[in-house]
Amino acid sequence: GHTAVDEPEMGAAYFAPGKTLEEFIGLAWLIEKGTRSFYLAMADHFTETKGEPFFRRMAAVEESHQAYLENLYEKTSGRLPDDNFPQKLLPSLPQEPILEGGILLEAALKWADRHSLSEIIEMAIGFESNAYDRYLLMAHGQKDKKVRDLFTTLAEEEKGHLRQLSDYLNQLNG
């Protein structure tokens, strides 16, 4: 395969892991939001290509994950997420939006401006793979079955994203 030159560093945005189910949900929500923003920016970047509808679909999936996490937060905490969600739960969170894999959104967008659609899909495969691994590790380390199940479900969703991205990359490289 190809190697993405100067690809943003995975895990560049570090933040302390959550300790409670609500904190874990907040962390996952924040990452899904950043990844959704990336996919929407890529849809806008590739408006005259087949990339636009693909990235819009990927963004919609990330948005559905956010809704899932918001519902889960409400069920587990008894509170609706407010305007300060999840920062209120985790004040140590970075202020900059981050993607799955811990990549800063701004760095990913700058990198994408200089690369092809195929290279961007390859980078997305990288950060979705990282998210898959992270969610599996988070699930494995949990004693609370609810937390374990949450991260197992999210890992399976990321696996689906990987399939979609790989299939699309194969179509592009035909």
Short mmCIF file of C-alpha atoms in Angstrom, two decimals:
data_model
loop_
_atom_site.label_atom_id
_atom_site.label_comp_id
_atom_site.label_asym_id
_atom_site.label_seq_id
_atom_site.Cartn_x
_atom_site.Cartn_y
_atom_site.Cartn_z
CA GLY A 1 0.00 0.00 0.00
CA HIS A 2 0.83 3.66 0.01
CA THR A 3 2.38 5.54 2.89
CA ALA A 4 0.82 8.81 3.95
CA VAL A 5 3.63 11.35 4.27
CA ASP A 6 3.53 13.76 7.22
CA GLU A 7 0.37 12.13 8.52
CA PRO A 8 -0.86 13.70 11.78
CA GLU A 9 0.39 11.76 14.77
CA MET A 10 -2.03 9.28 16.30
CA GLY A 11 -2.56 9.89 19.96
CA ALA A 12 -1.18 13.45 19.74
CA ALA A 13 -4.04 14.74 21.88
CA TYR A 14 -3.73 13.04 25.24
CA PHE A 15 -6.28 13.36 27.98
CA ALA A 16 -6.75 11.52 31.24
CA PRO A 17 -9.05 8.53 30.86
CA GLY A 18 -12.49 8.63 32.42
CA LYS A 19 -13.21 6.94 35.71
CA THR A 20 -16.99 6.76 35.68
CA LEU A 21 -19.42 5.54 33.06
CA GLU A 22 -20.56 9.13 32.49
CA GLU A 23 -16.96 10.24 31.91
CA PHE A 24 -16.33 7.38 29.48
CA ILE A 25 -19.48 8.34 27.59
CA GLY A 26 -18.34 11.97 27.48
CA LEU A 27 -14.92 11.02 26.10
CA ALA A 28 -16.44 8.84 23.41
CA TRP A 29 -18.94 11.59 22.48
CA LEU A 30 -16.18 14.18 22.12
CA ILE A 31 -14.16 11.95 19.81
CA GLU A 32 -17.19 11.07 17.69
CA LYS A 33 -17.97 14.80 17.36
CA GLY A 34 -14.45 15.62 16.16
CA THR A 35 -14.49 12.77 13.65
CA ARG A 36 -17.88 13.90 12.36
CA SER A 37 -16.47 17.41 11.85
CA PHE A 38 -13.57 15.94 9.87
CA TYR A 39 -15.88 13.92 7.61
CA LEU A 40 -18.11 16.96 6.99
CA ALA A 41 -15.06 19.07 6.10
CA MET A 42 -13.94 16.37 3.67
CA ALA A 43 -17.43 16.28 2.10
CA ASP A 44 -17.16 20.05 1.55
CA HIS A 45 -13.62 19.63 0.17
CA PHE A 46 -14.68 16.98 -2.37
CA THR A 47 -17.99 18.53 -3.49
CA GLU A 48 -17.44 17.80 -7.18
CA THR A 49 -16.50 14.15 -6.68
CA LYS A 50 -17.96 10.87 -5.46
CA GLY A 51 -16.15 11.58 -2.20
CA GLU A 52 -18.81 14.04 -1.06
CA PRO A 53 -21.71 11.58 -0.56
CA PHE A 54 -19.35 9.01 0.99
CA PHE A 55 -18.04 11.48 3.58
CA ARG A 56 -21.57 12.75 4.30
CA ARG A 57 -22.65 9.14 5.04
CA MET A 58 -19.67 8.66 7.33
CA ALA A 59 -20.51 11.93 9.14
CA ALA A 60 -24.12 10.79 9.58
CA VAL A 61 -22.91 7.57 11.22
CA GLU A 62 -20.74 9.56 13.63
CA GLU A 63 -23.74 11.77 14.42
CA SER A 64 -25.84 8.68 15.19
CA HIS A 65 -23.09 7.54 17.58
CA GLN A 66 -23.30 10.90 19.33
CA ALA A 67 -27.08 10.49 19.72
CA TYR A 68 -26.56 6.93 21.05
CA LEU A 69 -24.05 8.25 23.58
CA GLU A 70 -26.33 11.15 24.61
CA ASN A 71 -29.19 8.70 25.23
CA LEU A 72 -26.87 6.42 27.16
CA TYR A 73 -25.66 9.37 29.25
CA GLU A 74 -29.26 10.34 30.06
CA LYS A 75 -30.15 6.75 31.03
CA THR A 76 -27.12 6.25 33.23
CA SER A 77 -26.95 9.68 34.88
CA GLY A 78 -30.62 10.67 34.91
CA ARG A 79 -29.62 14.02 33.37
CA LEU A 80 -29.82 15.43 29.86
CA PRO A 81 -26.48 16.48 28.36
CA ASP A 82 -26.27 20.28 28.65
CA ASP A 83 -24.34 22.85 26.61
CA ASN A 84 -21.18 22.09 28.59
CA PHE A 85 -21.29 18.34 27.91
CA PRO A 86 -18.79 16.69 28.12
CA GLN A 87 -16.35 19.42 29.24
CA LYS A 88 -18.23 19.83 32.53
CA LEU A 89 -17.59 16.15 33.33
CA LEU A 90 -13.94 16.24 32.30
CA PRO A 91 -12.38 19.66 32.77
CA SER A 92 -8.95 18.31 31.73
CA LEU A 93 -10.16 17.72 28.17
CA PRO A 94 -8.29 19.59 25.45
CA GLN A 95 -10.18 22.58 24.07
CA GLU A 96 -9.34 21.69 20.47
CA PRO A 97 -11.59 19.18 18.69
CA ILE A 98 -10.00 15.75 18.37
CA LEU A 99 -10.66 12.78 16.13
CA GLU A 100 -10.71 9.10 16.80
CA GLY A 101 -7.12 8.11 17.37
CA GLY A 102 -6.37 11.30 19.33
CA ILE A 103 -5.55 13.39 16.25
CA LEU A 104 -6.21 17.11 16.53
CA LEU A 105 -8.87 18.11 13.99
CA GLU A 106 -6.91 21.16 12.86
CA ALA A 107 -3.80 19.05 12.12
CA ALA A 108 -5.86 16.49 10.19
CA LEU A 109 -7.52 19.19 8.07
CA LYS A 110 -4.19 20.86 7.25
CA TRP A 111 -2.76 17.51 6.24
CA ALA A 112 -5.80 16.63 4.12
CA ASP A 113 -5.49 19.89 2.15
CA ARG A 114 -2.21 18.59 0.70
CA HIS A 115 -3.26 15.02 -0.06
CA SER A 116 -5.40 12.97 -2.41
CA LEU A 117 -8.76 11.37 -1.69
CA SER A 118 -7.12 7.92 -1.48
CA GLU A 119 -4.52 9.17 1.00
CA ILE A 120 -7.23 10.78 3.12
CA ILE A 121 -9.19 7.51 3.16
CA GLU A 122 -5.99 5.72 4.21
CA MET A 123 -5.53 8.19 7.07
CA ALA A 124 -9.18 7.70 8.10
CA ILE A 125 -8.56 3.94 8.14
CA GLY A 126 -5.66 4.64 10.48
CA PHE A 127 -7.63 6.69 12.96
CA GLU A 128 -10.67 4.40 12.83
CA SER A 129 -8.31 1.43 13.48
CA ASN A 130 -6.85 3.29 16.42
CA ALA A 131 -10.35 3.96 17.78
CA TYR A 132 -11.29 0.29 17.34
CA ASP A 133 -8.20 -0.77 19.29
CA ARG A 134 -8.76 1.88 21.98
CA TYR A 135 -12.40 0.90 22.51
CA LEU A 136 -11.44 -2.79 22.76
CA LEU A 137 -8.72 -1.99 25.31
CA MET A 138 -11.12 0.20 27.28
CA ALA A 139 -13.72 -2.57 27.26
CA HIS A 140 -11.17 -5.16 28.36
CA GLY A 141 -10.04 -3.11 31.36
CA GLN A 142 -13.51 -2.53 32.81
CA LYS A 143 -15.03 -4.40 35.73
CA ASP A 144 -18.40 -2.70 35.24
CA LYS A 145 -20.38 -4.72 32.68
CA LYS A 146 -22.23 -1.61 31.43
CA VAL A 147 -18.94 0.14 30.66
CA ARG A 148 -17.54 -3.00 29.03
CA ASP A 149 -20.65 -3.40 26.88
CA LEU A 150 -20.54 0.28 25.86
CA PHE A 151 -17.00 0.03 24.57
CA THR A 152 -17.55 -3.37 22.96
CA THR A 153 -20.50 -1.91 21.03
CA LEU A 154 -18.44 1.11 19.96
CA ALA A 155 -15.57 -1.16 18.89
CA GLU A 156 -17.95 -3.14 16.68
CA GLU A 157 -19.20 0.12 15.14
CA GLU A 158 -15.62 1.16 14.39
CA LYS A 159 -15.04 -2.21 12.76
CA GLY A 160 -17.97 -1.41 10.46
CA HIS A 161 -16.39 1.97 9.63
CA LEU A 162 -13.17 0.20 8.74
CA ARG A 163 -15.06 -2.07 6.37
CA GLN A 164 -16.77 0.90 4.69
CA LEU A 165 -13.52 2.83 4.34
CA SER A 166 -11.63 -0.20 3.00
CA ASP A 167 -14.37 -0.96 0.48
CA TYR A 168 -14.38 2.65 -0.69
CA LEU A 169 -10.58 2.71 -0.99
CA ASN A 170 -10.73 -0.47 -3.08
CA GLN A 171 -13.30 1.19 -5.38
CA LEU A 172 -11.07 4.25 -5.76
CA ASN A 173 -7.99 2.19 -6.53
CA GLY A 174 -10.04 -0.22 -8.68
#
